[in-house]
Coordinates of C-alpha atoms and ligand atoms in Angstrom, one line a residue:
X45 CA -2.8 18.7 -11.8
X46 CA -2.0 22.2 -12.8
X47 CA 1.6 22.9 -12.4
X48 CA 1.5 26.6 -13.4
X49 CA 2.3 29.2 -10.8
X50 CA -1.4 29.8 -10.1
X51 CA -1.7 26.2 -8.9
X52 CA -4.5 26.2 -6.3
X53 CA -3.2 26.6 -2.8
X54 CA -4.2 23.8 -0.4
X55 CA -4.3 26.2 2.5
X56 CA -7.5 25.8 4.4
X57 CA -9.7 28.8 4.6
X58 CA -10.5 28.1 8.3
X59 CA -7.4 26.7 10.0
X60 CA -9.2 26.1 13.2
X61 CA -12.3 24.0 12.7
X62 CA -15.3 26.0 13.8
X63 CA -16.6 23.3 16.1
X64 CA -13.4 23.3 18.1
X65 CA -12.7 27.1 18.0
X66 CA -16.1 27.8 19.3
X67 CA -15.3 25.6 22.2
X68 CA -11.9 27.3 22.7
X69 CA -9.8 24.4 21.5
X70 CA -7.6 24.9 18.5
X71 CA -6.8 21.9 16.3
X72 CA -3.1 22.4 16.9
X73 CA -3.7 21.4 20.6
X74 CA -4.6 17.9 19.5
X75 CA -2.2 15.2 18.2
X76 CA -2.5 15.5 14.4
X77 CA -1.8 11.9 13.6
X78 CA -2.6 10.2 16.8
X79 CA -2.3 6.5 16.8
X80 CA -5.3 4.2 16.7
X81 CA -6.6 4.0 20.2
X82 CA -5.3 7.4 21.0
X83 CA -8.2 9.1 19.4
X84 CA -9.7 12.4 20.6
X85 CA -11.9 11.8 23.6
X86 CA -15.2 13.6 22.9
X87 CA -15.1 15.2 26.3
X88 CA -11.8 16.8 25.4
X89 CA -13.7 19.2 23.3
X90 CA -15.1 20.7 26.4
X91 CA -11.7 21.9 27.5
X92 CA -11.5 25.7 27.6
X93 CA -8.4 27.9 27.3
X94 CA -8.5 28.4 31.1
X95 CA -7.8 24.8 32.0
X96 CA -8.1 23.2 35.4
X97 CA -5.4 21.0 36.9
X98 CA -7.5 17.9 36.2
X99 CA -8.0 18.9 32.5
X100 CA -4.3 19.7 32.3
X101 CA -3.6 16.1 33.4
X102 CA -6.0 14.7 30.8
X103 CA -4.4 16.8 28.1
X104 CA -0.9 15.8 29.2
X105 CA -1.9 12.1 29.3
X106 CA -3.3 12.2 25.8
X107 CA -0.1 13.8 24.5
X108 CA 2.1 11.4 26.3
X109 CA 0.1 8.5 24.9
X110 CA 0.5 9.9 21.4
X111 CA 4.3 10.4 21.9
X112 CA 4.8 6.8 23.2
X113 CA 2.6 5.4 20.5
X114 CA 4.6 7.2 17.8
X115 CA 7.9 6.2 19.4
X116 CA 7.8 2.5 20.4
X117 CA 11.0 1.3 22.0
X118 CA 12.6 -1.6 20.2
X119 CA 11.0 -4.2 22.5
X120 CA 7.5 -2.8 22.5
X121 CA 5.0 -5.0 20.9
X122 CA 1.6 -4.1 19.6
X123 CA -1.0 -5.0 22.2
X124 CA -3.4 -6.7 19.8
X125 CA -0.6 -9.0 18.6
X126 CA 0.5 -9.9 22.1
X127 CA -3.1 -10.9 23.1
X128 CA -3.3 -13.3 20.2
X129 CA -0.2 -15.3 21.3
X130 CA 0.3 -17.5 24.3
X131 CA 3.9 -16.6 25.0
X132 CA 6.0 -13.5 24.6
X133 CA 8.5 -14.4 21.9
X134 CA 9.6 -11.4 19.9
X135 CA 10.5 -13.5 16.8
X136 CA 7.3 -15.3 16.9
X137 CA 5.4 -12.1 17.3
X138 CA 7.2 -10.5 14.4
X139 CA 6.4 -13.5 12.2
X140 CA 2.8 -13.3 13.3
X141 CA 2.7 -9.6 12.4
X142 CA 4.3 -10.4 9.0
X143 CA 1.3 -12.5 8.0
X144 CA -0.5 -9.2 7.6
X145 CA 2.5 -7.3 6.3
X146 CA 4.6 -9.8 4.4
X147 CA 8.2 -9.2 3.7
X148 CA 8.6 -7.4 0.4
X149 CA 11.7 -9.5 -0.3
X150 CA 9.9 -12.8 0.3
X151 CA 7.0 -11.5 -1.8
X152 CA 9.3 -10.0 -4.5
X153 CA 7.9 -12.3 -7.3
X154 CA 4.4 -11.3 -6.4
X155 CA 5.3 -7.6 -6.5
X156 CA 7.1 -7.7 -9.9
X157 CA 4.3 -9.8 -11.4
X158 CA 2.2 -6.7 -10.9
X159 CA 4.9 -4.5 -12.4
X160 CA 5.3 -6.5 -15.6
X161 CA 5.0 -4.2 -18.6
X162 CA 4.6 -1.1 -16.3
X163 CA 6.8 1.7 -15.2
X164 CA 7.7 1.6 -11.5
X165 CA 7.6 5.0 -9.7
X166 CA 9.7 4.8 -6.5
X167 CA 9.1 7.0 -3.5
X168 CA 11.5 6.7 -0.6
X169 CA 11.5 8.2 2.8
X170 CA 15.0 9.1 4.2
X171 CA 15.4 8.7 8.0
X172 CA 15.0 5.1 9.1
X173 CA 14.5 4.0 5.5
X174 CA 17.7 4.8 3.6
X175 CA 19.6 5.8 6.7
X176 CA 19.7 4.4 10.2
X177 CA 17.9 6.2 13.0
X178 CA 20.7 7.8 15.1
X179 CA 20.8 9.8 18.3
X180 CA 22.0 13.0 16.6
X181 CA 19.7 13.8 13.6
X182 CA 22.5 15.8 12.0
X183 CA 24.5 12.6 11.7
X184 CA 21.9 10.4 9.9
X185 CA 24.2 9.6 7.1
X186 CA 23.4 7.0 4.5
X187 CA 26.0 4.5 3.5
X188 CA 27.9 4.7 0.2
X189 CA 26.4 1.3 -0.7
X190 CA 22.9 2.6 -0.2
X191 CA 23.7 5.7 -2.3
X192 CA 24.9 3.5 -5.2
X193 CA 21.7 1.4 -4.8
X194 CA 19.5 4.5 -5.0
X195 CA 21.5 5.8 -7.9
X196 CA 21.1 2.6 -9.8
X197 CA 17.4 2.4 -9.1
X198 CA 17.0 6.0 -10.4
X199 CA 18.5 4.9 -13.7
X200 CA 15.5 2.5 -14.3
X201 CA 12.7 4.1 -12.3
X202 CA 11.6 7.7 -11.7
X203 CA 12.6 8.1 -8.0
X204 CA 11.6 10.7 -5.5
X205 CA 12.7 11.2 -1.9
X206 CA 9.9 12.3 0.5
X207 CA 11.1 13.4 3.9
X208 CA 10.2 15.5 6.9
X209 CA 13.6 17.2 6.6
X210 CA 14.1 20.3 4.7
X211 CA 14.7 19.7 1.0
X212 CA 18.2 21.2 1.2
X213 CA 19.2 19.0 4.2
X214 CA 18.0 15.8 2.7
X215 CA 19.7 16.6 -0.6
X216 CA 22.9 17.2 1.4
X217 CA 22.6 13.7 2.8
X218 CA 21.8 12.0 -0.5
X219 CA 23.6 14.2 -3.0
X220 CA 22.1 12.6 -6.2
X221 CA 20.9 15.1 -8.9
X222 CA 18.9 12.5 -10.7
X223 CA 16.2 12.3 -8.0
X224 CA 13.1 14.4 -7.3
X225 CA 13.0 15.7 -3.7
X226 CA 10.0 16.6 -1.5
X227 CA 11.2 18.1 1.8
X228 CA 9.2 19.3 4.8
X229 CA 6.7 16.5 4.6
X230 CA 6.1 17.2 0.9
X231 CA 5.6 21.0 1.4
X232 CA 8.8 21.8 -0.7
X233 CA 8.9 19.8 -3.9
X234 CA 11.5 19.9 -6.6
X235 CA 10.7 17.6 -9.6
X236 CA 14.0 16.6 -11.3
X237 CA 14.3 17.7 -14.9
X238 CA 15.5 14.1 -15.5
X239 CA 12.0 12.9 -14.7
X240 CA 10.0 15.9 -15.9
X241 CA 7.6 15.2 -18.7
X242 CA 6.4 18.8 -19.0
X243 CA 7.0 20.7 -22.3
X244 CA 10.2 22.3 -21.4
X245 CA 11.7 19.3 -19.5
X246 CA 12.7 21.7 -16.8
X247 CA 12.7 21.3 -13.0
X248 CA 9.3 22.1 -11.4
X249 CA 9.1 23.5 -7.9
X250 CA 6.0 23.5 -5.8
X251 CA 5.8 25.0 -2.3
X252 CA 2.2 24.9 -1.1
X253 CA 3.1 26.5 2.3
X254 CA 5.3 29.3 1.2
X255 CA 3.3 32.0 2.9
X256 CA 4.0 30.3 6.3
X257 CA 7.8 30.8 6.0
X258 CA 7.9 33.9 8.4
X259 CA 5.7 32.2 10.9
X260 CA 7.8 29.0 10.9
X261 CA 11.0 31.1 11.4
X262 CA 9.3 32.8 14.3
X263 CA 8.1 29.7 16.0
X264 CA 11.5 28.0 15.5
X265 CA 13.1 30.7 17.5
X266 CA 10.5 30.3 20.3
X267 CA 10.9 26.5 20.3
X268 CA 14.6 26.8 20.7
X269 CA 14.0 29.0 23.8
X270 CA 11.5 26.7 25.4
X271 CA 13.6 23.6 24.7
X272 CA 16.6 25.0 26.4
X273 CA 15.6 23.9 29.9
X274 CA 15.1 20.2 28.8
X275 CA 18.2 18.2 28.5
X276 CA 18.6 16.3 25.2
X277 CA 15.8 18.2 23.4
X278 CA 16.8 19.3 19.9
X279 CA 15.0 21.7 17.6
X280 CA 15.5 21.5 13.9
X281 CA 14.3 24.1 11.3
X282 CA 13.0 22.1 8.3
X283 CA 12.0 25.3 6.4
X284 CA 8.2 24.7 6.2
X285 CA 8.0 22.8 9.5
X286 CA 10.0 22.5 12.7
X287 CA 11.0 19.3 14.4
X288 CA 11.4 19.0 18.1
X289 CA 13.4 15.8 18.7
X290 CA 13.1 14.0 22.0
X291 CA 15.1 10.9 21.2
X292 CA 17.7 12.0 23.8
X293 CA 15.3 13.3 26.3
X294 CA 14.7 11.3 29.5
X295 CA 11.2 9.7 29.5
X296 CA 10.3 11.6 32.6
X297 CA 10.7 14.9 30.8
X298 CA 8.6 14.0 27.7
X299 CA 5.5 15.4 29.3
X300 CA 7.1 18.7 30.2
X301 CA 8.5 19.1 26.7
X302 CA 5.1 18.4 25.1
X303 CA 3.4 20.8 27.5
X304 CA 5.8 23.6 26.6
X305 CA 5.3 22.9 22.8
X306 CA 1.5 22.7 23.0
X307 CA 1.3 25.8 25.3
X308 CA 3.4 27.8 22.8
X309 CA 1.3 26.5 19.9
X310 CA -1.8 28.0 21.5
X311 CA -0.5 31.3 20.3
X312 CA -0.2 30.0 16.7
X313 CA -3.6 28.8 15.5
X314 CA -2.3 28.4 12.0
X315 CA 0.2 25.8 13.1
X316 CA -0.3 22.3 14.5
X317 CA 1.6 19.4 15.9
X318 CA 2.0 15.9 14.4
X319 CA 3.9 13.0 15.9
X320 CA 6.8 11.1 14.3
X321 CA 9.4 8.7 15.7
X322 CA 10.5 10.5 18.9
X323 CA 9.8 13.8 17.3
X324 CA 7.1 16.4 17.5
X325 CA 6.5 18.1 14.1
X326 CA 5.2 21.6 14.1
X327 CA 3.7 22.3 10.8
X328 CA 1.2 24.6 9.0
X329 CA -2.5 23.9 9.1
X330 CA -2.8 23.1 5.5
X331 CA -4.3 20.1 3.8
X332 CA -1.0 18.8 2.6
X333 CA 1.0 15.7 3.6
X334 CA 3.3 13.0 2.2
X335 CA 0.3 11.4 0.5
X336 CA -0.7 14.6 -1.3
X337 CA 3.0 15.0 -2.3
X338 CA 2.9 11.5 -3.9
X339 CA -0.2 12.4 -5.8
X340 CA 1.3 15.7 -7.0
X341 CA 4.5 13.9 -8.1
X342 CA 2.7 11.2 -10.0
X343 CA 0.6 13.8 -11.8
X344 CA 3.5 16.2 -12.5
X345 CA 5.6 13.3 -13.8
X346 CA 2.9 12.0 -16.0
X347 CA 2.7 8.8 -14.0
X348 CA -0.8 8.8 -12.7
X349 CA -2.2 6.2 -15.0
X350 CA -2.6 3.0 -13.0
X351 CA -2.7 0.9 -16.1
X352 CA 0.9 1.4 -17.0
X353 CA 2.5 2.7 -13.7
X354 CA 3.1 0.9 -10.4
X355 CA 4.1 3.3 -7.6
X356 CA 6.0 1.9 -4.7
X357 CA 6.4 3.9 -1.5
X358 CA 8.9 2.8 1.2
X359 CA 8.9 4.5 4.7
X360 CA 9.2 3.8 8.4
X361 CA 7.2 6.6 10.1
X362 CA 3.7 7.4 11.1
X363 CA 3.8 10.4 8.7
X364 CA 4.4 7.9 5.8
X365 CA 1.0 6.4 6.5
X366 CA -0.6 9.2 4.5
X367 CA 1.3 8.0 1.5
X368 CA 0.5 4.4 2.1
X369 CA -3.1 5.3 2.4
X370 CA -3.1 7.2 -0.9
X371 CA -1.8 4.1 -2.8
X372 CA -4.2 1.9 -1.0
X373 CA -7.2 4.1 -1.8
X374 CA -6.1 4.4 -5.5
X375 CA -5.8 0.6 -5.4
X376 CA -2.6 1.2 -7.4
X377 CA 0.8 0.5 -6.1
X378 CA 2.3 -0.7 -2.8
X379 CA 3.3 0.8 0.5
X380 CA 6.2 -0.9 2.2
X381 CA 6.6 -0.2 6.0
X382 CA 10.2 -0.4 7.3
X383 CA 10.0 -1.8 10.9
X384 CA 11.9 -4.3 13.0
X385 CA 9.0 -4.6 15.4
X386 CA 5.3 -5.2 14.9
X387 CA 3.3 -2.0 14.7
X388 CA -0.3 -1.7 15.6
X389 CA -1.8 -0.9 12.2
X390 CA -0.6 0.3 8.9
X391 CA -2.0 1.0 5.4
X392 CA 1.2 -0.5 4.0
X393 CA 0.9 -3.8 2.0
X394 CA 4.4 -5.2 2.7
X395 CA 7.2 -4.7 5.2
X396 CA 11.0 -4.7 5.4
X397 CA 12.9 -4.9 8.6
X398 CA 15.6 -2.2 8.2
X399 CA 17.5 0.0 5.7
X400 CA 19.8 -2.9 4.7
X401 CA 16.7 -4.8 3.5
X402 CA 15.5 -1.7 1.7
X403 CA 18.9 -1.7 -0.1
X404 CA 18.5 -5.4 -1.0
X405 CA 14.9 -4.7 -2.3
X406 CA 16.2 -1.8 -4.5
X407 CA 19.0 -3.9 -5.9
X408 CA 16.5 -6.8 -6.7
X409 CA 14.2 -4.4 -8.5
X410 CA 17.1 -3.1 -10.6
X411 CA 18.3 -6.6 -11.4
X412 CA 14.7 -7.7 -12.3
X413 CA 14.1 -4.7 -14.6
X414 CA 17.5 -5.0 -16.3
X415 CA 16.7 -8.6 -17.1
X416 CA 13.2 -7.7 -18.3
X417 CA 14.6 -5.0 -20.5
X418 CA 17.3 -7.4 -21.9
X419 CA 14.6 -10.0 -22.7
X420 CA 12.6 -7.4 -24.6
X421 CA 15.5 -6.2 -26.8
Ligands
MG215 MG1 11.5 8.1 8.3

């Protein structure tokens, strides 16, 4: 991949697909990464800008389904898993789900067997992966023990953080210079000079959505205004995208919040909404996501050869699925989904229950590699 300043922009030439725009529906009106089963009903394409009450209900219902699907409460179980089991036992259901997504700790030997003689490239999401999910997103601090574990991992493996947060914010939380950082869902990448294999060994910055900055700032101000009337809603400017958190919003107000966001976005055809864990993400309509960021980082770090590199991506969110999918499609590396409940479907290969297991996994990788390096001396 060309890292020079003239790197091709991934910005789509036609942000609103012609089939939808002709029908009066912008792509930003539809859930960007809707869950399986929450797909776009074909008849939705017939909705015009001047909506009827019935169509409003249909639209609201689809958004609400997408919000619920992206934000399962702790005791929510995937329907397909429930149907396969005679009784409702959360532990049994989780064990059943793990047949498809085995624990990365229990499968550790299998994973490192694939890594023998190869470099491991580590990609880590932040919220819900390295830090606990908390009510106030400004207080999603990682533990000192986790920071040490990540620091130790980065001594042995090129390590990058890929987060929906702004790069500055996630750096503030982590505070380690030896990592590469991709903020704003990969739209703001800084490759660490510690990892860089380019000629100068300098930091490389890549911001594929830089032209959207004024638009993002403008919509951020508007989102703050429309969220004011909804108790618990919190709007966060992540530089190249804006998060509307509804973790602290009463369930009965989710619909109203989504309506306001989508109504506003009708005025911004170059922006769209995707769904994360109790968060609506307003982002530019560009062909760029965490999966593309992984590909960019692998190439810019000189780690794209599957014969001698094993990438591992750990994340907990629907937006991490793009990265899991990239690894799966390359048939190179593993996605590890962090979840304490079964999820309906994932492109990940393995699972971990919670950040404490992520820490254990990182420590195990370091111990294994240190031993391997010692044996080879
Ligand atoms: Mg996350």
